[in-house]
XYZ file of C-alpha atoms in Angstrom:
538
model
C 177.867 -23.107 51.631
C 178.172 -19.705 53.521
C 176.198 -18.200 50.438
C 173.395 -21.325 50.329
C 172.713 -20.362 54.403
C 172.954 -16.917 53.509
C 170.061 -17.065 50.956
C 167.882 -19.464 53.252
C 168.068 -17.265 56.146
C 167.007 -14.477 53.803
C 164.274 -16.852 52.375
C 163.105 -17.056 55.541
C 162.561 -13.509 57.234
C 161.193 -12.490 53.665
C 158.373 -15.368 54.969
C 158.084 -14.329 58.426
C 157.282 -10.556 57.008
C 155.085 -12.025 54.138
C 152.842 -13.892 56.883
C 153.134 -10.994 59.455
C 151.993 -8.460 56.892
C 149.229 -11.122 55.740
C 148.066 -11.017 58.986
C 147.564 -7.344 59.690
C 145.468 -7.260 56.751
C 142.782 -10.285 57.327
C 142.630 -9.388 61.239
C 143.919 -5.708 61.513
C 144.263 -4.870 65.309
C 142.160 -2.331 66.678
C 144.998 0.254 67.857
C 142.726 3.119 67.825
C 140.414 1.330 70.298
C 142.570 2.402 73.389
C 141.553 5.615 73.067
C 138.103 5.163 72.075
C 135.090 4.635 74.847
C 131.798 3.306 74.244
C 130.121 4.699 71.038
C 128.015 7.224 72.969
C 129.002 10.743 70.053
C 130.468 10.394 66.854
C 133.058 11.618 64.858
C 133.783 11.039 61.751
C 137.504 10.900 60.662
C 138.980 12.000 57.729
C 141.984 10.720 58.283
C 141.285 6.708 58.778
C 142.657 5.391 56.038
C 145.671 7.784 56.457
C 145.821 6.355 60.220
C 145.441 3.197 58.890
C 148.764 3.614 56.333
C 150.564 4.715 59.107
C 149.938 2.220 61.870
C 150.796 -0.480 58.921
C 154.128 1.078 58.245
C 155.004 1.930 61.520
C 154.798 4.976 63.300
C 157.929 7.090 62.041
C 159.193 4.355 59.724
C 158.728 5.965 56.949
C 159.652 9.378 56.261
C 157.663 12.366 54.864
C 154.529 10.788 57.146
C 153.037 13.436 59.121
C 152.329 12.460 62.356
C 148.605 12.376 63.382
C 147.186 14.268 66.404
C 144.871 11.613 67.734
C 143.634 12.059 71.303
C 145.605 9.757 73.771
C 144.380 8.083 76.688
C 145.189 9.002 80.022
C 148.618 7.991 82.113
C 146.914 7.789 84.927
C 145.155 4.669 86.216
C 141.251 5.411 86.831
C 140.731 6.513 90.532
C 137.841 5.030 92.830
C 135.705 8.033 92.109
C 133.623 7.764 95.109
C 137.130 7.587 97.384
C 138.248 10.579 95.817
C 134.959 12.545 96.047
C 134.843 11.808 99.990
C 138.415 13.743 100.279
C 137.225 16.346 98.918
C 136.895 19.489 101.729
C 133.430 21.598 101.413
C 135.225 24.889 101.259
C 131.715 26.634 101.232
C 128.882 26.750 103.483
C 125.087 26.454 102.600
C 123.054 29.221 102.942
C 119.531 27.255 103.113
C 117.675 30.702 104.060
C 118.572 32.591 101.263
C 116.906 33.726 98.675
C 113.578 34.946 101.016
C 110.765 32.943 100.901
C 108.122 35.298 99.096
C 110.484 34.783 95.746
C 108.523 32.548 93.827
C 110.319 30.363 90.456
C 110.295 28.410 87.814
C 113.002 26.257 86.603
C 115.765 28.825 86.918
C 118.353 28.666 83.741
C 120.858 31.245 84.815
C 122.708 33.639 86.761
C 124.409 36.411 87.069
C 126.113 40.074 88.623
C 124.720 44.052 87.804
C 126.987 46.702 88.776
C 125.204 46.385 92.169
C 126.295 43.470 93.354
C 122.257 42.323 92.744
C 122.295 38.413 92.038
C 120.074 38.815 88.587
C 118.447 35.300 87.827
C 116.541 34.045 84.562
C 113.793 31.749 84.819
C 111.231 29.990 82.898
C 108.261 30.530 85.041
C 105.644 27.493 84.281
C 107.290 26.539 81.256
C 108.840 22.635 80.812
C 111.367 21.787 78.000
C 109.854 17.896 77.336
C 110.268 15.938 74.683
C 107.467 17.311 72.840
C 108.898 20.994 72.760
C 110.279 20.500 69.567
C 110.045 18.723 66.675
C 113.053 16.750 65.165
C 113.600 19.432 62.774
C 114.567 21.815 66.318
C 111.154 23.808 65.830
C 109.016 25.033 68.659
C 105.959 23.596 69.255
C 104.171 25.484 71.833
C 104.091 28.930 70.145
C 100.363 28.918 70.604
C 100.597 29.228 74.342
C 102.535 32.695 73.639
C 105.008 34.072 75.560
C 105.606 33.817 79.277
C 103.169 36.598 81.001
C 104.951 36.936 84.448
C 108.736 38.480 84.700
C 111.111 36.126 83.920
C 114.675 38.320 84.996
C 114.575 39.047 88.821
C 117.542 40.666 90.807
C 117.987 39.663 94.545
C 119.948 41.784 96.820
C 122.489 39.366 97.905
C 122.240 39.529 101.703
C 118.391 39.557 102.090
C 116.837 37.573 98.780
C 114.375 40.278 98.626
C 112.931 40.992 94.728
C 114.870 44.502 94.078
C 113.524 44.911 90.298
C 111.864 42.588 87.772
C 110.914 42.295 84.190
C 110.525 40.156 80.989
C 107.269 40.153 81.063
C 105.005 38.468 77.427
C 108.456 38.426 75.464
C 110.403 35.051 76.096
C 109.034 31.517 75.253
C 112.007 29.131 76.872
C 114.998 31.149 78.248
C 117.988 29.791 78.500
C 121.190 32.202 79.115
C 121.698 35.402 81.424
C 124.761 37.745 81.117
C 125.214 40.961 82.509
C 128.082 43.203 80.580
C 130.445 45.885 82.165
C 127.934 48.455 80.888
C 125.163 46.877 82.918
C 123.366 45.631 79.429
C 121.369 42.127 79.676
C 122.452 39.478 77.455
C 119.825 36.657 76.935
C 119.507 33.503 74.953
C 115.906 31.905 74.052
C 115.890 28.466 72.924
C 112.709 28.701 71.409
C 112.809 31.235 70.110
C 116.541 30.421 68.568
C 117.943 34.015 69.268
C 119.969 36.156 71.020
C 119.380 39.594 72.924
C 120.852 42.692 74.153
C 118.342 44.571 76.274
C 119.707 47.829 78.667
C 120.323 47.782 81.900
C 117.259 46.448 84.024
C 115.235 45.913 81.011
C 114.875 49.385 79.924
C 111.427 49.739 78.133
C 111.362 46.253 77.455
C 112.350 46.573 73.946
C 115.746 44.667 72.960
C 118.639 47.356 72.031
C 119.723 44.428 69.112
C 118.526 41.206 68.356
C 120.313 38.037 66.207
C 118.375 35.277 64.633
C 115.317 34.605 63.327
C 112.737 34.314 65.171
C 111.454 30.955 65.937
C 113.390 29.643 62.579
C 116.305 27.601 63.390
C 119.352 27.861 60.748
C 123.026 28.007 60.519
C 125.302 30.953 59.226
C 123.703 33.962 60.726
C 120.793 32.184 62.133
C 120.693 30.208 64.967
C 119.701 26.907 66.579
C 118.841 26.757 70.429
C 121.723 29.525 70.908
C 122.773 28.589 74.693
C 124.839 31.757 76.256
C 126.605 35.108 75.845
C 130.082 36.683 76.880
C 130.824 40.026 76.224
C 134.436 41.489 76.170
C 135.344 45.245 77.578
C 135.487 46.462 74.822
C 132.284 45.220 72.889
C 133.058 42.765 71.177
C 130.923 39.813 72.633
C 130.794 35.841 71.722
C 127.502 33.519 71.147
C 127.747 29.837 72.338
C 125.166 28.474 69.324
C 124.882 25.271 71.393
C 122.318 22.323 71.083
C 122.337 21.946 66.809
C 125.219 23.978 65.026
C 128.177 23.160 68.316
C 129.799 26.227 67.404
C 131.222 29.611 68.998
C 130.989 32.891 66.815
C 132.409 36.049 67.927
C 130.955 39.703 66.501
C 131.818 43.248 66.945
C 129.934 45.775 68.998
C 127.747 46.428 66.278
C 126.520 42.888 65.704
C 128.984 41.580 62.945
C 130.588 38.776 62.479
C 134.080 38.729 63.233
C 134.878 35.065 63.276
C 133.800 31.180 64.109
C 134.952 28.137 65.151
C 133.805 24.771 66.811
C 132.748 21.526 64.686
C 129.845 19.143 66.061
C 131.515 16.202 68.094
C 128.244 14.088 67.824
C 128.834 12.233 64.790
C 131.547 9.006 64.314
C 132.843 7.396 67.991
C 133.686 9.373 71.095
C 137.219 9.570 73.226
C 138.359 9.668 76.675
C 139.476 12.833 75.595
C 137.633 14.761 72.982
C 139.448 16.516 69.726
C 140.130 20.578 70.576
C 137.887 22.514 68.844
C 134.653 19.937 69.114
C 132.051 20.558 71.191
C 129.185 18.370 72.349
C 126.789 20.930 73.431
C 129.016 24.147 74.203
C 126.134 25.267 76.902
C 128.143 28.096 78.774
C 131.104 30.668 78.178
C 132.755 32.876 80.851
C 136.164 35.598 80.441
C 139.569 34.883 82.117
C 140.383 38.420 81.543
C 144.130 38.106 82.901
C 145.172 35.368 80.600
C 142.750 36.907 77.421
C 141.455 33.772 77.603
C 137.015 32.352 76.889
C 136.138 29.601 78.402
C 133.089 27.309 77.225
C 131.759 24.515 79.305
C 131.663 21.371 76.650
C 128.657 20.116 78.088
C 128.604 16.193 76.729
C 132.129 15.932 76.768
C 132.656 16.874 80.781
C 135.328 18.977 79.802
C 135.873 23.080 79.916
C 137.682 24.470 76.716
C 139.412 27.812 76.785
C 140.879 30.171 73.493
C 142.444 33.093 72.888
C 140.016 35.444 72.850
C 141.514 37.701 70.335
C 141.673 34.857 67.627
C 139.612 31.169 69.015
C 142.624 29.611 69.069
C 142.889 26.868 71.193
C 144.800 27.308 74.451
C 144.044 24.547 77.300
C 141.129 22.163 78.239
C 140.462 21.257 81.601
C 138.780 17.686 83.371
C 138.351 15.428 85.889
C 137.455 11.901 86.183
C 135.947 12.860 89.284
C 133.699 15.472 87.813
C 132.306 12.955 85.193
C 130.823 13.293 81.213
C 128.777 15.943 81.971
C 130.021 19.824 82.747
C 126.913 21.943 83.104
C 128.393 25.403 83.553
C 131.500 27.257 85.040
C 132.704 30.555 85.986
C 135.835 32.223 86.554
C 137.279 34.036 89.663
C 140.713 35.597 89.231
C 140.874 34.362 93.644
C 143.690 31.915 95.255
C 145.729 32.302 91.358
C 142.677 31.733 88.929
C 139.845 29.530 89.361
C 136.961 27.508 87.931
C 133.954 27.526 89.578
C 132.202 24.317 88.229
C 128.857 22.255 88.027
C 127.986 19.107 86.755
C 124.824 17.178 86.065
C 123.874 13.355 86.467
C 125.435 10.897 84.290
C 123.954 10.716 80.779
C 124.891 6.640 80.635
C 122.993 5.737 83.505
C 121.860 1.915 83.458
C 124.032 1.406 80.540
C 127.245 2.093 82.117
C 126.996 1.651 86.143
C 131.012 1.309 86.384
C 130.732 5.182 85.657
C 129.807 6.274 89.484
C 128.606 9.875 89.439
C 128.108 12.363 92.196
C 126.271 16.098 91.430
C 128.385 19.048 92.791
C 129.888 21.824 92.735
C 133.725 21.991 92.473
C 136.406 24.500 92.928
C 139.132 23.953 90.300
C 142.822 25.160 90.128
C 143.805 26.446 86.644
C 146.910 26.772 87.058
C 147.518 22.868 88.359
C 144.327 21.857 86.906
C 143.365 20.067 90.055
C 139.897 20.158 91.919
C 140.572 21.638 95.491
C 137.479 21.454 96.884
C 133.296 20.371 96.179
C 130.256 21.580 97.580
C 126.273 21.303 97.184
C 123.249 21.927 99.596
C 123.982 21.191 103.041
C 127.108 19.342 101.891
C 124.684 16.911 99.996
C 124.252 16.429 96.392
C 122.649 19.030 93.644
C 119.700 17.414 91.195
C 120.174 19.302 88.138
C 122.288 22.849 88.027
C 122.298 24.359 85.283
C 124.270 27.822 85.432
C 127.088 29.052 88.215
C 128.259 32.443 89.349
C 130.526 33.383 91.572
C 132.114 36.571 92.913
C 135.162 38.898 92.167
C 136.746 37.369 95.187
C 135.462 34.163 95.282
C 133.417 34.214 98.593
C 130.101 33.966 97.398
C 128.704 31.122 94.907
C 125.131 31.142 93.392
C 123.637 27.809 91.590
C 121.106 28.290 88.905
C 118.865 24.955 89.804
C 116.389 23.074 86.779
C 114.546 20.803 89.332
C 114.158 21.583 91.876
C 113.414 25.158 91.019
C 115.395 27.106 92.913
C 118.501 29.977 93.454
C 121.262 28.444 95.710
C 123.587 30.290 97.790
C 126.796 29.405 98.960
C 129.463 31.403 101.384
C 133.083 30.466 101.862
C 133.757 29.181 105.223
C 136.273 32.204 106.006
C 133.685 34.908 105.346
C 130.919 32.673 107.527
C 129.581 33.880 110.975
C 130.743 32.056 113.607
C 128.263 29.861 115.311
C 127.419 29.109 119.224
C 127.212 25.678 120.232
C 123.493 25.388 120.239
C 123.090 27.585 117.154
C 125.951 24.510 115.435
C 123.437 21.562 116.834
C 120.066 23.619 115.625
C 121.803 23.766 111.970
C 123.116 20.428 112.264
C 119.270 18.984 112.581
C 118.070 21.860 109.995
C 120.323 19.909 107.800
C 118.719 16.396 108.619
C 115.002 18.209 108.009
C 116.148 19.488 104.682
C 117.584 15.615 103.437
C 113.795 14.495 104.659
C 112.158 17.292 103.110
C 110.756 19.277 106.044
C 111.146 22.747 106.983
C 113.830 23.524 110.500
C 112.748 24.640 113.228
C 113.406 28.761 114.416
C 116.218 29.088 116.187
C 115.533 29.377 120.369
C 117.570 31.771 122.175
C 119.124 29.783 125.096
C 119.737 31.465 128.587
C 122.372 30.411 131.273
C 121.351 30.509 134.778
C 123.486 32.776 137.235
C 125.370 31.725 140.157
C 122.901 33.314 142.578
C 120.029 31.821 141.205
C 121.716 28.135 141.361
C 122.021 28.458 144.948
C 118.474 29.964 145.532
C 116.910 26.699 143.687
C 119.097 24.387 145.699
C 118.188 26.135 149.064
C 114.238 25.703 147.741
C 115.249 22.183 146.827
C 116.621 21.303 149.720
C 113.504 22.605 152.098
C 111.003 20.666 149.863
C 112.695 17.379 150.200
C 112.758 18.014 153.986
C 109.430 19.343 154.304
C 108.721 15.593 152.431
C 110.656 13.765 154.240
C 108.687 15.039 157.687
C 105.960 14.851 155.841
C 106.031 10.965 155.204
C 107.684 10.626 159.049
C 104.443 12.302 160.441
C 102.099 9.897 158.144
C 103.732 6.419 159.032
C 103.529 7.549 163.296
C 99.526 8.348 162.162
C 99.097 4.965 161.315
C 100.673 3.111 164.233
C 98.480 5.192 166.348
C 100.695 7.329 167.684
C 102.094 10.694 167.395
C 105.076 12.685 168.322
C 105.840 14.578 171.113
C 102.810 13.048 173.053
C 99.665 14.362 170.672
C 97.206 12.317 170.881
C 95.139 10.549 167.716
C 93.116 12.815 165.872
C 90.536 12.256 163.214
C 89.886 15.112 160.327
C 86.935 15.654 158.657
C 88.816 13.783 155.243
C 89.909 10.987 156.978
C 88.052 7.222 156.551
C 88.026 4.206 159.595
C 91.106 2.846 158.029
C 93.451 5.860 158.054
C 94.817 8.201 155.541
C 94.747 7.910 152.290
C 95.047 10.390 149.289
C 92.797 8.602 147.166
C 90.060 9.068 149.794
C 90.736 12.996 149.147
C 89.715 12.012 145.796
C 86.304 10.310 146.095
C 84.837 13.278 147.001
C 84.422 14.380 142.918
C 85.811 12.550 139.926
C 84.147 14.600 137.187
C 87.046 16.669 136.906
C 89.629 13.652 136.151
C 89.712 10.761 133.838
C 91.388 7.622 133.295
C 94.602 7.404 131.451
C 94.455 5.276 128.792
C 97.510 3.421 129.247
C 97.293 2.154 125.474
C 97.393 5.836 123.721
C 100.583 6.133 126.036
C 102.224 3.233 124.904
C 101.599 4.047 121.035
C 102.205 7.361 121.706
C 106.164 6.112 123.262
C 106.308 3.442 120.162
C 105.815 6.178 117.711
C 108.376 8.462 119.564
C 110.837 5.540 119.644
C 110.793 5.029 115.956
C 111.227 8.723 115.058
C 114.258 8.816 117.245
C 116.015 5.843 115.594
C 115.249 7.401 112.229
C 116.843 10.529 113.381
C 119.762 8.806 115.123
């Protein structure tokens, strides 16, 4: 009997596992969807069906399975991005004066430091990337223009914004990335152009001391396609960020060799919450973190900052925020308050399509070491349109913002380095702010002056006498017109004076010519429009 419910109960869970397994197979659950966002970049697996195998037998079921490094989601649950934002502090102040206002630009592309402390800025002059600029092959198509006549590298003392030295004149077509070594060389990146130049300090004689890629031929192996930025190590050795086509990061020797590459293109198959290491979406900038031997790239479509060893491109850490969004423009490092990224975004690439993804453009000040954003800021605490590049100083106290459109070199100061402001001077920048937001230029700065003691009693002493002087004035009037006078006089009659009394307006029949009439109606339109622009201010 025992053996009879033995063999039924046996009967039973081999049905139960028959029907289960059944199951998985004709509707097979989509486990790797939790970590999978909408299909925006693909990536192809390799290791499905291997996935697939293992999420059928369990995960550690069976031994001799290797376990599969699949991105996770998140712990956290998603924060109310706009909430967080607000809490934010603006840790640096706007400098809407700087740079001076005879520096004319084009969309400007980057930024960076000489040995001078210069702010050195690349631009593109009068030059658009559309959608016509190249062909779906990644070919130029405006080579007939030429290239751009006027300077396209300008250096701006950092107080003033003045010009201090220019050049790049008829050489680039669409520039792209700035970088100034320790030995004062100029690094540069042309899209177009799809290569990559070392020039000497300030330009030299405007020839290029080595050039990589071909020109105007995009490729792969030791060419290049729409190469995006350049970091350069102490001791020569320098890195190429081969951005827009190939999604890769190569590193040569002083001389121009190839040492080593790495990076595979994350825009094929389905994207993550949290990309793969080692793919890039657009790697579109690349700064040092000298203390920890560490390059940094900013993984442009993936809103994320990747850093590796610099001695080998092994992966060491990545670095986002919800807060900062799918889209990381550019970041530099600063070794100030323990190590930290300097970062810009850009506006949301799924606008319209996703509108639960609410995106603000700033800048932010991240913590490597917690990997927390400390602080934001943008022009006159608003929002940026489209940055594009980011520098910032040895000790952190000055940020400059390589702007697209509008075309334009931002400034920033940190607050403790910032001249303290009067009163007045606090309410004059307060409505230079609300000019900027409306697009108008503020109004100079009036220097206010503060009456002395002496001089408030002198205009209450001449105060005081005219409102007497008035006041006997209008006693002496009303007597007049009762026909009597004080202190006995008797009436009077002045050559200005009518049959029935004084009156002012009698003084004025004499000549109108010189007056007209107000027009009451010009007044009131006049105190309408005044009314409205104060509400819009208010």
């Amino acid at each position: 009997m025992h053996s009879t419910d033995s063999a039924k109960g046996l009967g039973s869970k081999l049905t139960a596992i028959c029907c289960l397994l059944l199951h998985l197979f004709l509707f097979p659950q989509p486990a790797a969807s939790q970590t999978q966002s909408s299909p925006r970049y693909l990536q192809n697996g390799d290791n499905n069906n291997d996935r697939m195998q293992q999420i059928l037998k369990g995960s550690g079921a069976v031994s001799g399975v290797t376990q599969l490094n699949w991105p996770q989601p998140p712990k956290q649950t998603i924060p109310n991005v706009r909430t967080e934002l607000a809490k934010l502090n603006n840790t640096y102040l706007y400098q809407s004066a700087w740079p001076a206002k005879n520096v004319k630009l084009g969309a400007v592309t980057a930024v960076s430091f000489d040995k001078a402390g210069n702010v050195v800025i690349f631009h593109r002059v009068d030059r658009i990337w559309g959608q016509s600029t190249f062909d779906l092959k990644n070919e130029f198509q405006e080579q007939y223009r030429g290239p751009i006549r006027e300077s396209t590298i300008l250096a701006l003392e950092p107080s003033t914004g003045e010009v201090q030295y220019e050049w790049g004149k008829n050489f680039f077509y669409m520039p792209h990335g700035l970088t100034v070594d320790p030995e004062e060389n100029v690094w540069l990146t042309d899209v177009a152009m799809h290569q990559v130049f070392k020039f000497p300090p300030r330009g030299g004689n405007g020839k290029p001391l080595l050039s990589l890629g071909e020109r105007f031929k995009p490729g792969s192996g030791r060419k290049f396609c729409k190469p995006t930025s350049v970091a350069v190590l102490d001791n020569g050795d320098f890195f190429v960020a081969d951005g827009y086509c190939n999604a890769r990061i190569l590193k040569y020797s002083p001389a121009g060799d190839i040492i080593l590459t790495w990076g595979q293109n994350s825009f094929a198959g389905v994207s993550y919450d949290v990309a793969p290491q080692n793919f890039f979406a657009i790697p579109h900038a690349l700064t040092l973190v000298p203390e920890l031997d560490l390059l940094c790239a900013a993984d442009r479509e993936n809103g994320r900052v990747q850093c590796f060893f610099s001695i080998n491109g092994t992966f060491h850490s990545q670095y986002h925020s919800q807060l900062i969004g799918d889209r990381l423009f550019s970041m530099a490092y600063t070794p100030a308050a323990g190590g930290q990224l300097v970062i810009v975004n850009g506006p949301t690439a799924e606008l319209g399509i996703h509108p639960e993804h609410y995106n603000e453009v700033h800048g932010f000040v991240l913590n490597m070491r917690s990997k927390q954003l400390v602080s934001k800021f943008g022009p006159n605490n608003l929002e940026f349109h489209n940055p594009h590049d980011v520098a910032v100083t040895a000790d952190g106290n000055e940020i400059y913002v390589a702007e697209l459109n509008p075309m334009r070199i931002h400034k920033f100061v940190h607050r403790s380095q910032a001249k303290p402001m009067s009163l007045s001077a606090t309410k004059d920048s307060s409505n230079s702010a609300i000019s900027k937001s409306v697009g108008e230029e503020p109004a100079p700065l009036q220097t206010v002056h503060h009456p002395s003691g002496k001089a408030i009693l002198v205009a209450s002493l001449m105060l005081l006498f005219a409102g007497s002087t008035f006041a006997m004035a209008l006693l002496f009037a009303r007597r007049r017109k009762r026909g009597c006078l004080p202190f006995g006089a008797r009436s009077r009659r002045h050559a200005w004076e009518k049959s029935e009394g004084f009156k002012l307006g009698g003084l004025l029949d004499r000549d109108r010519n010189g007056f007209e009439k107000l027009d009451q109606q010009a007044s009131d339109e006049e105190q309408e429009t005044t009314t409205l622009a104060g509400a819009q201010f208010a």
